[in-house]
mmCIF file with all atom_site columns, C-alpha atoms in Angstrom:
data_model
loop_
_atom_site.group_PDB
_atom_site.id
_atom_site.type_symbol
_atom_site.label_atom_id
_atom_site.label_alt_id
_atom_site.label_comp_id
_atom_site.label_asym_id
_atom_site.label_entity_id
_atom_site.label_seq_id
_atom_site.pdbx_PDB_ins_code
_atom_site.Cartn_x
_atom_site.Cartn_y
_atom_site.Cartn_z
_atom_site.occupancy
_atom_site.B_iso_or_equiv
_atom_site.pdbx_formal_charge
_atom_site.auth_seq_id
_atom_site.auth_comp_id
_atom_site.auth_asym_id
_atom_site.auth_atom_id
_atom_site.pdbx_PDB_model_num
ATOM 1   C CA . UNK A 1 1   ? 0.000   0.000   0.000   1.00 0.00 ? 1236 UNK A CA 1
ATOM 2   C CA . UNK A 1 2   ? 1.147   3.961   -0.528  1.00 0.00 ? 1237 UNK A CA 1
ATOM 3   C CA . UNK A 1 3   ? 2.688   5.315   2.323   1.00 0.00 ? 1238 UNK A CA 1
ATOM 4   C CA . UNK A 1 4   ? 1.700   7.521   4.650   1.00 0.00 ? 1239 UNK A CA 1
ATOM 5   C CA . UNK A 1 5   ? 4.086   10.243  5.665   1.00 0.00 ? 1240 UNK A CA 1
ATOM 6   C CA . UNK A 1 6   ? 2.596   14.320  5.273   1.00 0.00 ? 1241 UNK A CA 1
ATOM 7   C CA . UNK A 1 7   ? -0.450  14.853  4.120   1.00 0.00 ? 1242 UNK A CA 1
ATOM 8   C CA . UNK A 1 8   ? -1.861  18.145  2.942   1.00 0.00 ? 1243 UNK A CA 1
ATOM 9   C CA . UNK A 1 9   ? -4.561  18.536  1.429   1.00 0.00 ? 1244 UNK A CA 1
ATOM 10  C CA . UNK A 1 10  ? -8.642  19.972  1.888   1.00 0.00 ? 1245 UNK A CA 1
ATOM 11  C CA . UNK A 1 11  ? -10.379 18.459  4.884   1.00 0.00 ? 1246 UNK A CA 1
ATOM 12  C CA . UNK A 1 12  ? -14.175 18.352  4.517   1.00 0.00 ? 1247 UNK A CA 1
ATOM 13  C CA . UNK A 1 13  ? -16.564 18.830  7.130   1.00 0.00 ? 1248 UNK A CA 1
ATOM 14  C CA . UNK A 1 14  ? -18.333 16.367  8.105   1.00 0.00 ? 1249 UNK A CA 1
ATOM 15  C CA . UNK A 1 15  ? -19.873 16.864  11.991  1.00 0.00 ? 1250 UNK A CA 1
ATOM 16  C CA . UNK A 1 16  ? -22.883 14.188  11.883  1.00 0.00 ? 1251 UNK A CA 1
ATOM 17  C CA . UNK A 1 17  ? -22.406 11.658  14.142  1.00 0.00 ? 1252 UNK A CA 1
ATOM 18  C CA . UNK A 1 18  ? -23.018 8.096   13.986  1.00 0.00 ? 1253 UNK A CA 1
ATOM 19  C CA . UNK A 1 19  ? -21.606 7.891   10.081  1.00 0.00 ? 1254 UNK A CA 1
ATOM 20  C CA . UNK A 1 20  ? -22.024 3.728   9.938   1.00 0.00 ? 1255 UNK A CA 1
ATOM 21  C CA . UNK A 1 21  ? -20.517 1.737   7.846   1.00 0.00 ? 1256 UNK A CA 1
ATOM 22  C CA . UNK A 1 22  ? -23.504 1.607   5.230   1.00 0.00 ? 1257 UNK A CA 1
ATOM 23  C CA . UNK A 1 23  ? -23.366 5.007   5.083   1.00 0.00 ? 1258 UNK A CA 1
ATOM 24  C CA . UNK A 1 24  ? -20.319 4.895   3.747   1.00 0.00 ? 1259 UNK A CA 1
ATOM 25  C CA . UNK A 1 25  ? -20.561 2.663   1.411   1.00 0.00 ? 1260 UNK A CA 1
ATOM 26  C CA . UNK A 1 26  ? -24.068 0.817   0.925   1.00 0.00 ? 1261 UNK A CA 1
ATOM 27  C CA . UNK A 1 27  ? -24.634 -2.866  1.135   1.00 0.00 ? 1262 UNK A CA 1
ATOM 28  C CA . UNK A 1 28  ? -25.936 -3.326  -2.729  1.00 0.00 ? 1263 UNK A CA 1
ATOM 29  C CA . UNK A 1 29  ? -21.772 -2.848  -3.523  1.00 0.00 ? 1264 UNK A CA 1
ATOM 30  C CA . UNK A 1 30  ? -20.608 -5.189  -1.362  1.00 0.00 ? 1265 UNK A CA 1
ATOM 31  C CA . UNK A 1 31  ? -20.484 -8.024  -4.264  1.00 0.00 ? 1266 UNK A CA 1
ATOM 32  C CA . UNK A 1 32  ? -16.696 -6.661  -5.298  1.00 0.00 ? 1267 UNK A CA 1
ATOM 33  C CA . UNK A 1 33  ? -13.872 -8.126  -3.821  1.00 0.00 ? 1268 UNK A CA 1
ATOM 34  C CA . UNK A 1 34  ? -11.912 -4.968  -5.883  1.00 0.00 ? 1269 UNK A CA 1
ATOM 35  C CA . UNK A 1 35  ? -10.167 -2.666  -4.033  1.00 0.00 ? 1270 UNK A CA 1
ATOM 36  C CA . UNK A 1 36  ? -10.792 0.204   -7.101  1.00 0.00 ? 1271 UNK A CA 1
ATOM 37  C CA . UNK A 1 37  ? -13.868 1.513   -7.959  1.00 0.00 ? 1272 UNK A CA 1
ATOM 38  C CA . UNK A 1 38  ? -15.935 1.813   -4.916  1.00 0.00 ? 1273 UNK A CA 1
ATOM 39  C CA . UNK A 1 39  ? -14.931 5.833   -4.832  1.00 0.00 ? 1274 UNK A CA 1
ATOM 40  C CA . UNK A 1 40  ? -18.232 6.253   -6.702  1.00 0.00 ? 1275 UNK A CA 1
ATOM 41  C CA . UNK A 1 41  ? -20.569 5.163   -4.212  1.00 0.00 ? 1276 UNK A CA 1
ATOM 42  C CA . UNK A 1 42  ? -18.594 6.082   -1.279  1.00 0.00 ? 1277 UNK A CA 1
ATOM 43  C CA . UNK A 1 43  ? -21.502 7.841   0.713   1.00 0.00 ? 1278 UNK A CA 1
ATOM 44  C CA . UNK A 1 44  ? -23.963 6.935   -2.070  1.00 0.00 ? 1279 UNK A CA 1
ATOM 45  C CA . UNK A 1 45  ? -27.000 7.758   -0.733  1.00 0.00 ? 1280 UNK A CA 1
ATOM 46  C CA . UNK A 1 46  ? -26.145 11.081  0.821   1.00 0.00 ? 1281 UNK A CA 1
ATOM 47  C CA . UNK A 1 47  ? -24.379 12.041  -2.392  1.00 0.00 ? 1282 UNK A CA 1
ATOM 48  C CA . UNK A 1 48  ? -26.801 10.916  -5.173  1.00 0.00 ? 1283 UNK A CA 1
ATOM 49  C CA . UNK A 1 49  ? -31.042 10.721  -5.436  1.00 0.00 ? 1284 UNK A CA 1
ATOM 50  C CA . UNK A 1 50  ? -32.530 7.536   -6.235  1.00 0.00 ? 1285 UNK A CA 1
ATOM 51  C CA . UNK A 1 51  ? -32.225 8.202   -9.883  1.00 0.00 ? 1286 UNK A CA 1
ATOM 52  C CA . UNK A 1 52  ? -28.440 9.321   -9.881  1.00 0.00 ? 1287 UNK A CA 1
ATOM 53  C CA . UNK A 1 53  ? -28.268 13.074  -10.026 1.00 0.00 ? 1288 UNK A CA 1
ATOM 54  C CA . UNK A 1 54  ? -26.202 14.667  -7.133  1.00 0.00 ? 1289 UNK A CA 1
ATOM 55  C CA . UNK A 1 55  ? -27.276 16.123  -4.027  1.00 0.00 ? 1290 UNK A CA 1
ATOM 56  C CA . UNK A 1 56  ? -26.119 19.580  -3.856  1.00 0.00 ? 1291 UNK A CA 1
ATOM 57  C CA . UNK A 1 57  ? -25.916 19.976  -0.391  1.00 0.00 ? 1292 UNK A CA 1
ATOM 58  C CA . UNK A 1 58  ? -23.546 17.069  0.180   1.00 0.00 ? 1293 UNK A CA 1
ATOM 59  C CA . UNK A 1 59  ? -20.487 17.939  1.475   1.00 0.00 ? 1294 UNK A CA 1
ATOM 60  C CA . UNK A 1 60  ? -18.763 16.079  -0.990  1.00 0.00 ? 1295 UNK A CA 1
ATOM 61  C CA . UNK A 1 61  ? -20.347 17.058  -4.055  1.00 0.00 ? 1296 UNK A CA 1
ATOM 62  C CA . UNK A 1 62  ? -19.929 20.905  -3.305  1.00 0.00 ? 1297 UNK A CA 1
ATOM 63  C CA . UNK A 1 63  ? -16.690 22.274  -5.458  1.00 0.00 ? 1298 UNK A CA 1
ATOM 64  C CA . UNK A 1 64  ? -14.629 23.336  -2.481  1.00 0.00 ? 1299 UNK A CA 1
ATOM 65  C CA . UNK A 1 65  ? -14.817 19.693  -1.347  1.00 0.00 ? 1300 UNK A CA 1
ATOM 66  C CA . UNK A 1 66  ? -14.609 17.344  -4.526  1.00 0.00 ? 1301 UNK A CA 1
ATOM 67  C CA . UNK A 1 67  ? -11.010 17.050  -3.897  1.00 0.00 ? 1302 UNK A CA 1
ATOM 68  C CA . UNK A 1 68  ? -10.825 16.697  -0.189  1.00 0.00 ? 1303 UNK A CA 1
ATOM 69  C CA . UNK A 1 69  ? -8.177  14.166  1.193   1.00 0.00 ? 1304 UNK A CA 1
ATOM 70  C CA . UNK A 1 70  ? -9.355  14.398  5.053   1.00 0.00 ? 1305 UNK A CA 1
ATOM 71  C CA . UNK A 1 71  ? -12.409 14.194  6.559   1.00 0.00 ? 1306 UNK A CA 1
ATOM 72  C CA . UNK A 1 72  ? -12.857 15.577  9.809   1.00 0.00 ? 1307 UNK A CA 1
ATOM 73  C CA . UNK A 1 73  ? -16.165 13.562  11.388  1.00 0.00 ? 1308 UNK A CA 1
ATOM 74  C CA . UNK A 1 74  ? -18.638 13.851  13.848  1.00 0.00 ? 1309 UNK A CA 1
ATOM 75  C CA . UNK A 1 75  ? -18.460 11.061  17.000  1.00 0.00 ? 1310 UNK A CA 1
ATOM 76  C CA . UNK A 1 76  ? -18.565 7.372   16.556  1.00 0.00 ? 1311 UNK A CA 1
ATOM 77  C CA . UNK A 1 77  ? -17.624 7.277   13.038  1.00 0.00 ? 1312 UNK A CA 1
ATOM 78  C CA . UNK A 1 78  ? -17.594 3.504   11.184  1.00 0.00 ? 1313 UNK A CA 1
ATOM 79  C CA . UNK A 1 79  ? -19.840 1.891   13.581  1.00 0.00 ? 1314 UNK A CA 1
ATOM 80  C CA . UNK A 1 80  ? -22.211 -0.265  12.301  1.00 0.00 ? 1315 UNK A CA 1
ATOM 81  C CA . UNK A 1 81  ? -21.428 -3.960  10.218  1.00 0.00 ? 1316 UNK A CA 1
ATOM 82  C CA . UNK A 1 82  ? -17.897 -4.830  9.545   1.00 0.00 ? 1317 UNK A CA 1
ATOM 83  C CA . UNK A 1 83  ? -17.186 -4.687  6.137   1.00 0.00 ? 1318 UNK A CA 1
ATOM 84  C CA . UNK A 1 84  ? -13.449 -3.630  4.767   1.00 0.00 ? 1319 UNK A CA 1
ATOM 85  C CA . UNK A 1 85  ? -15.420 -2.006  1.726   1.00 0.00 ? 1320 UNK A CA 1
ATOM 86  C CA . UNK A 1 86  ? -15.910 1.061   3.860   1.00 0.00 ? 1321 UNK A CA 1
ATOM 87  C CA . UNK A 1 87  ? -11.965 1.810   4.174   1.00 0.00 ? 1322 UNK A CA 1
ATOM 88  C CA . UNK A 1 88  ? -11.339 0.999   0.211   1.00 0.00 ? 1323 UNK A CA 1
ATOM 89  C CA . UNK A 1 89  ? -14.209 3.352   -0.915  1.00 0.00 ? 1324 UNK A CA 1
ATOM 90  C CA . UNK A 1 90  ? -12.796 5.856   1.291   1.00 0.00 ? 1325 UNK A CA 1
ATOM 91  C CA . UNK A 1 91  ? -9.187  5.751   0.135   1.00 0.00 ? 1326 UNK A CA 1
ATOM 92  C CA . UNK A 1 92  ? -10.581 5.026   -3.432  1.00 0.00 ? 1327 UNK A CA 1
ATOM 93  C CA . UNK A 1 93  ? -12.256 8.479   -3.481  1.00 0.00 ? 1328 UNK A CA 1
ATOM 94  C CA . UNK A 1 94  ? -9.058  10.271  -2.483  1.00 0.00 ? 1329 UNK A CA 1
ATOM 95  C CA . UNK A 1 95  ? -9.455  10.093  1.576   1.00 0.00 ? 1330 UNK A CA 1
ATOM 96  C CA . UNK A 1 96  ? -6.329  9.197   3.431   1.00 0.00 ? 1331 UNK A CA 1
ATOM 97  C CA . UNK A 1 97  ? -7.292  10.543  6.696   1.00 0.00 ? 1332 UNK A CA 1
ATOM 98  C CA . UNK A 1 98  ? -10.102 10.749  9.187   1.00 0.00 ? 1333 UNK A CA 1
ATOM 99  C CA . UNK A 1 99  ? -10.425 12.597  12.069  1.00 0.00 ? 1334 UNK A CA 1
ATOM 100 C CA . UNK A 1 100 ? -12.810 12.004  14.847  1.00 0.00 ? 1335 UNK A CA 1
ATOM 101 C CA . UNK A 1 101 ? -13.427 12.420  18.535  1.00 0.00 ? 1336 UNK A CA 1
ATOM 102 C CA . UNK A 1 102 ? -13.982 8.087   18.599  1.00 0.00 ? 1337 UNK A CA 1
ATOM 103 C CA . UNK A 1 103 ? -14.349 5.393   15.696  1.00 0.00 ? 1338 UNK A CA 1
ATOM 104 C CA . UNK A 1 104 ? -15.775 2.038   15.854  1.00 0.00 ? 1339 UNK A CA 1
ATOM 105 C CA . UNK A 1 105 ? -12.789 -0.754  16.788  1.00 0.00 ? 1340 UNK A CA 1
ATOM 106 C CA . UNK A 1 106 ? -13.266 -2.809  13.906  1.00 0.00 ? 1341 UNK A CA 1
ATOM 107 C CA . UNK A 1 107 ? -13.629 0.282   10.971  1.00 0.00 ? 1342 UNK A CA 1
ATOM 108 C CA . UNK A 1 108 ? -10.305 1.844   12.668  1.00 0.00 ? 1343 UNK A CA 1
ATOM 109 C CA . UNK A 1 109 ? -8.160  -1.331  12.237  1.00 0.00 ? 1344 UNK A CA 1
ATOM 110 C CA . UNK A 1 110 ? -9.111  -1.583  8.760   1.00 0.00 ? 1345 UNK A CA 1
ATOM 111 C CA . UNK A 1 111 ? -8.058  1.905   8.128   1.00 0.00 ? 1346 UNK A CA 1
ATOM 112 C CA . UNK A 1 112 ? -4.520  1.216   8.981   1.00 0.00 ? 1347 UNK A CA 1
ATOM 113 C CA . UNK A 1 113 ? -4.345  -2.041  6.836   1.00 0.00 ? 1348 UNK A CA 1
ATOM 114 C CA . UNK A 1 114 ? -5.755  -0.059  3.929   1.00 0.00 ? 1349 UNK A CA 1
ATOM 115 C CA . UNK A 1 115 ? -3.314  3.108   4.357   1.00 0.00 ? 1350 UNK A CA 1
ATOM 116 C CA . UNK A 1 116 ? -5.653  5.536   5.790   1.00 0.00 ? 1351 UNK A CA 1
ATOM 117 C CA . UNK A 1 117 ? -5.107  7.319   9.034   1.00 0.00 ? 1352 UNK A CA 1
ATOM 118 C CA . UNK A 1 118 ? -7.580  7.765   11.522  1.00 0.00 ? 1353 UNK A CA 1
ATOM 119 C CA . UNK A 1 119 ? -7.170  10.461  14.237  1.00 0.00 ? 1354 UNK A CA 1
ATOM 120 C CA . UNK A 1 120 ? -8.722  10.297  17.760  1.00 0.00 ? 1355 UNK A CA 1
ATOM 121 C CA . UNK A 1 121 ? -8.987  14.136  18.969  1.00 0.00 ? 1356 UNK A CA 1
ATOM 122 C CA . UNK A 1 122 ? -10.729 15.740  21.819  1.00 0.00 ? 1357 UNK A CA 1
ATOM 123 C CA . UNK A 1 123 ? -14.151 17.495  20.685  1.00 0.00 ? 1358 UNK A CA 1
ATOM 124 C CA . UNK A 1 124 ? -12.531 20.630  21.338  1.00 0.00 ? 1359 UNK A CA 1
ATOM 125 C CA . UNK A 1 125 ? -9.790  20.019  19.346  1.00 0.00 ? 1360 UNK A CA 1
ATOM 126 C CA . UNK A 1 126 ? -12.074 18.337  16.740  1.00 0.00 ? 1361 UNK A CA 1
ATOM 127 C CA . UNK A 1 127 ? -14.309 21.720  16.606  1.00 0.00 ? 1362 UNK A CA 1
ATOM 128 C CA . UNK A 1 128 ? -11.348 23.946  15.828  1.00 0.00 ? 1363 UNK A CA 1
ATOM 129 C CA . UNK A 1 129 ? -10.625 21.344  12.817  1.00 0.00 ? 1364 UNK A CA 1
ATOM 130 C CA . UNK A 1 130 ? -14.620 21.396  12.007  1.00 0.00 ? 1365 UNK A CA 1
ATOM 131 C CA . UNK A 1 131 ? -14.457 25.369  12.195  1.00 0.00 ? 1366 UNK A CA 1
ATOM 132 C CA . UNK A 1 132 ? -11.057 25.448  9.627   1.00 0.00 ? 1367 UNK A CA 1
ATOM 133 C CA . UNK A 1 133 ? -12.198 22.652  7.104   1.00 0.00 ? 1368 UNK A CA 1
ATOM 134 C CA . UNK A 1 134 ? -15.378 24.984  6.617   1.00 0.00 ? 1369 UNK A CA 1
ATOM 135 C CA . UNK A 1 135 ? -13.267 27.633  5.412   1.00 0.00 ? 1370 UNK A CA 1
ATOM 136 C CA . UNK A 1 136 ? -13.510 25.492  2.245   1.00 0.00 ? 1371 UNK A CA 1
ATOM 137 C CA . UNK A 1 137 ? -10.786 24.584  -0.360  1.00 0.00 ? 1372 UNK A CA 1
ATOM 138 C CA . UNK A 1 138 ? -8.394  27.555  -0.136  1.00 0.00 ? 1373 UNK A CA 1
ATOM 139 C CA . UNK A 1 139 ? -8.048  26.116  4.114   1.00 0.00 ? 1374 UNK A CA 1
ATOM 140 C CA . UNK A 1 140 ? -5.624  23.097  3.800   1.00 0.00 ? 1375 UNK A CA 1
ATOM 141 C CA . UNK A 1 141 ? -4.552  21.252  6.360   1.00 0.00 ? 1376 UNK A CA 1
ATOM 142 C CA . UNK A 1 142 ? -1.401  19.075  7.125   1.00 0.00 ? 1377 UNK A CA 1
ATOM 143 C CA . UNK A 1 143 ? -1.182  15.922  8.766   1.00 0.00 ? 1378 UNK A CA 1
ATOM 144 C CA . UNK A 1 144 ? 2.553   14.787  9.866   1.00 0.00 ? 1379 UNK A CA 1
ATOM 145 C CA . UNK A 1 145 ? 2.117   11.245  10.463  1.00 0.00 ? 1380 UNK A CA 1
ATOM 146 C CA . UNK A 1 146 ? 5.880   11.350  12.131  1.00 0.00 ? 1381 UNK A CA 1
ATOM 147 C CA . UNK A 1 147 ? 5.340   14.133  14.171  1.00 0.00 ? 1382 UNK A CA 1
ATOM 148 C CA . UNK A 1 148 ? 2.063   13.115  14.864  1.00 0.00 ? 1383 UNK A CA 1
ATOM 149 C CA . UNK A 1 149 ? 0.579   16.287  14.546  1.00 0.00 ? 1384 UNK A CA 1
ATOM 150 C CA . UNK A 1 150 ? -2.104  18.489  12.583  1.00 0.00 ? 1385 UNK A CA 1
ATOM 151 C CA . UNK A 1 151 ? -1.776  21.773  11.369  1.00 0.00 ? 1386 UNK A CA 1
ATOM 152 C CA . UNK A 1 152 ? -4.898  23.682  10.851  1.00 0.00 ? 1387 UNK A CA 1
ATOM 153 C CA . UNK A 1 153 ? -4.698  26.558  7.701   1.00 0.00 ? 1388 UNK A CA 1
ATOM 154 C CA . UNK A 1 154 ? -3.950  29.497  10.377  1.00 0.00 ? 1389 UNK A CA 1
ATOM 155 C CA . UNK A 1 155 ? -0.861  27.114  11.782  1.00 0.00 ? 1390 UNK A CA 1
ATOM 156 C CA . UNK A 1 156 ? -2.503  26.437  15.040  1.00 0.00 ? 1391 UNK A CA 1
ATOM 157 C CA . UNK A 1 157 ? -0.912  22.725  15.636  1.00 0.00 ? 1392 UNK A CA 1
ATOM 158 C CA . UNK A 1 158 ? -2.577  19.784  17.888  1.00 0.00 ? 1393 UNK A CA 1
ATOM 159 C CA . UNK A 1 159 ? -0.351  16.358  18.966  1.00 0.00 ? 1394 UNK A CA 1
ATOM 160 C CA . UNK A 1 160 ? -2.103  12.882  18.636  1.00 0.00 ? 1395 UNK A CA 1
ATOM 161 C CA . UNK A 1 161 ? -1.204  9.434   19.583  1.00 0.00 ? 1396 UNK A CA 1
ATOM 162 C CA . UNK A 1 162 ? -1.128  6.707   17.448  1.00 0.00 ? 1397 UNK A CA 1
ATOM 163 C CA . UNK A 1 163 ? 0.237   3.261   17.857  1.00 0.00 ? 1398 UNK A CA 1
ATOM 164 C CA . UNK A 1 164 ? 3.849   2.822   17.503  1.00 0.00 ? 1399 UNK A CA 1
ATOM 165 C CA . UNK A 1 165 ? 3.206   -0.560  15.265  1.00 0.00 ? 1400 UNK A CA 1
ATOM 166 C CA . UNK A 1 166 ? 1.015   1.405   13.484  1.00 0.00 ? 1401 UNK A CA 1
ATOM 167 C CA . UNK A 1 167 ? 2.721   4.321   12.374  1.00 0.00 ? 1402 UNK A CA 1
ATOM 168 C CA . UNK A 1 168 ? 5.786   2.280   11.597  1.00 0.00 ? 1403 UNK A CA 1
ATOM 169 C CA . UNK A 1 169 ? 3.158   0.219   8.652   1.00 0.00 ? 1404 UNK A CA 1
ATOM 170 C CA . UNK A 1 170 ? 1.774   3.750   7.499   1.00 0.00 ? 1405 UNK A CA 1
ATOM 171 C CA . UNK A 1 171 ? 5.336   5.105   7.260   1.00 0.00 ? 1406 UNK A CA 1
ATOM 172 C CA . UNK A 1 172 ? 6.700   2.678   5.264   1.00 0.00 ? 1407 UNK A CA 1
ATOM 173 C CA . UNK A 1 173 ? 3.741   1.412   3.309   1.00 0.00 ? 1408 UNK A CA 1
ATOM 174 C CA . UNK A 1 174 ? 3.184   -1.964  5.158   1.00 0.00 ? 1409 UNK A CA 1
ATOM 175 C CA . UNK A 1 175 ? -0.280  -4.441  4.998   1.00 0.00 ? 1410 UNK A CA 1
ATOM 176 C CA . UNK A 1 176 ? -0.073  -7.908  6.532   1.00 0.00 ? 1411 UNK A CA 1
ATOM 177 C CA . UNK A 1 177 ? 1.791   -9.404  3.437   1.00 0.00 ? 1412 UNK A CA 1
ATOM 178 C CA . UNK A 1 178 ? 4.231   -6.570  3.334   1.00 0.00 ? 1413 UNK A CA 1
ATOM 179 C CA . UNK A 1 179 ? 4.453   -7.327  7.094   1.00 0.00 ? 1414 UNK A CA 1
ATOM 180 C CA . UNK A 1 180 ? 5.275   -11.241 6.097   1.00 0.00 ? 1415 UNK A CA 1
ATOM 181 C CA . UNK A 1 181 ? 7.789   -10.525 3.132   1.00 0.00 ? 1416 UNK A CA 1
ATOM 182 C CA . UNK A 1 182 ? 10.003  -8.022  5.810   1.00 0.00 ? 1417 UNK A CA 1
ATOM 183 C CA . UNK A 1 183 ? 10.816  -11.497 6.913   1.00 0.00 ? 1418 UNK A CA 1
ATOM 184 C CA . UNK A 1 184 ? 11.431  -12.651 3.769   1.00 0.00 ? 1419 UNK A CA 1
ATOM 185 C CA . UNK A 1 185 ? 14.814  -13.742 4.209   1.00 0.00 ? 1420 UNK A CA 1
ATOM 186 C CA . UNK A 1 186 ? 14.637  -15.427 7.695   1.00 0.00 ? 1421 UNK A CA 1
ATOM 187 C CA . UNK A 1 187 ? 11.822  -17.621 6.197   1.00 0.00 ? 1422 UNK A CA 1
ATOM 188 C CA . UNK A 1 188 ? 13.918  -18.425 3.051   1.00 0.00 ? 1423 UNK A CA 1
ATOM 189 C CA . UNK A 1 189 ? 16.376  -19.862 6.038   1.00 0.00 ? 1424 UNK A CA 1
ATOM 190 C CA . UNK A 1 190 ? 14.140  -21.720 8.264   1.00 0.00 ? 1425 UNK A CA 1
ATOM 191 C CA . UNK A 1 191 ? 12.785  -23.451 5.016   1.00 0.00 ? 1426 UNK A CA 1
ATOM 192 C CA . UNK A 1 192 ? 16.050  -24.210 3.904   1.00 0.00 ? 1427 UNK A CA 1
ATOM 193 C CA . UNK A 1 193 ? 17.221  -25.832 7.488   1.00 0.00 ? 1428 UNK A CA 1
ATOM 194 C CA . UNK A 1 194 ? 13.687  -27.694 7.648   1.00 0.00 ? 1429 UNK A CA 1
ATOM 195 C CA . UNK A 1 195 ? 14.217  -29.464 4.472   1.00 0.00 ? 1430 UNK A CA 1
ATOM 196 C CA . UNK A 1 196 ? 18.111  -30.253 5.158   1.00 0.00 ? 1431 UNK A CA 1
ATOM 197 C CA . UNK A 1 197 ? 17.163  -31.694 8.481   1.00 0.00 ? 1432 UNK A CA 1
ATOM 198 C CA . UNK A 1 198 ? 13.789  -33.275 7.118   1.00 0.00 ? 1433 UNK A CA 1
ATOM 199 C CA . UNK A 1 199 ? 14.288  -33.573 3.946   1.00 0.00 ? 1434 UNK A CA 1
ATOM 200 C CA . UNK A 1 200 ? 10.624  -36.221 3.694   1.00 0.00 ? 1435 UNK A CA 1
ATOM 201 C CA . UNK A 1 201 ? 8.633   -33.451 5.067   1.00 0.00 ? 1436 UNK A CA 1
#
């Protein structure tokens, strides 16, 4: 997966709480088990009517947002079923961060295996984020994954935490296989000892 080092980019506003996981990406495109392509529906029925054309008020379809990179979310956001769809529509669209005041256990992991960051902040902290990212698209923010910071337009800057396991995958672009194949060559060698010392197994 891409890695995740300093990001900079629009932030849109999101502040309902409660975004699930159908929200985000509806059930009738579940049938993929492609990666690409979901962008399109992320947030399908909030973006579109029932017979396609856009919703103007959504967030997402407004100009200063159709390019946003961060969203910056009201509580509890990716409750609801489990479903890894909901992280690859996200990052399909263009999203490589999240930030909320909580998110639900099973949508946060998935974030990190897909290369999206999700940010806990305090609902303070989270309103002065809300307040810039309305400012629209001339209001970028920047997200320094090393650091662990984020910047708001006006420079004011807020620390998070984040896993140290974690950061080290985003940083250098690691999933569970990349994981496996850092190990790459000290598997090569236990295979290579197993067969010399069992060579009928």
């Amino acid at each position: 997966m891409d890695k995740f080092t300093t990001l900079t980019g629009i932030a849109a506003p999101m502040p309902l709480v409660n975004i699930d996981t159908d929200m985000i990406i509806p059930k009738q495109f579940l049938k993929t088990i492609q990666r690409s392509g979901l962008g399109k529906n992320l947030f399908d029925e909030m973006r579109y009517t029932q017979d396609g054309a856009e919703i103007p008020d959504f967030v997402l379809n407004q100009p200063a947002y159709r390019k946003a990179e961060i969203i910056i979310a009201g509580d509890n956001f990716g409750c609801g079923s489990s479903r890894e769809h909901a992280p690859w529509a996200l990052l399909d669209f263009g999203i490589r961060c999240v930030i909320s005041t909580s998110f639900a256990d099973i949508f946060y992991n998935n974030c990190f295996k897909n290369g999206i960051l999700p940010i806990v902040l305090p609902q303070d902290v989270v309103d002065v984020l809300m307040a810039d990212a309305r400012k629209g698209a001339n209001a970028r923010m920047t997200v320094d994954l090393q650091a662990q910071t984020v910047t708001t337009s006006d420079g004011q800057r807020f620390g998070f935490d984040v896993d140290s396991h974690r950061k080290h995958c985003l940083l250098n672009g690691l999933d569970d296989i990349g994981l496996t194949l850092e190990k790459a060559a000290a598997i090569d060698s236990f295979e290579a000892k197993t067969a010399a010392l069992r060579p009928w197994a």
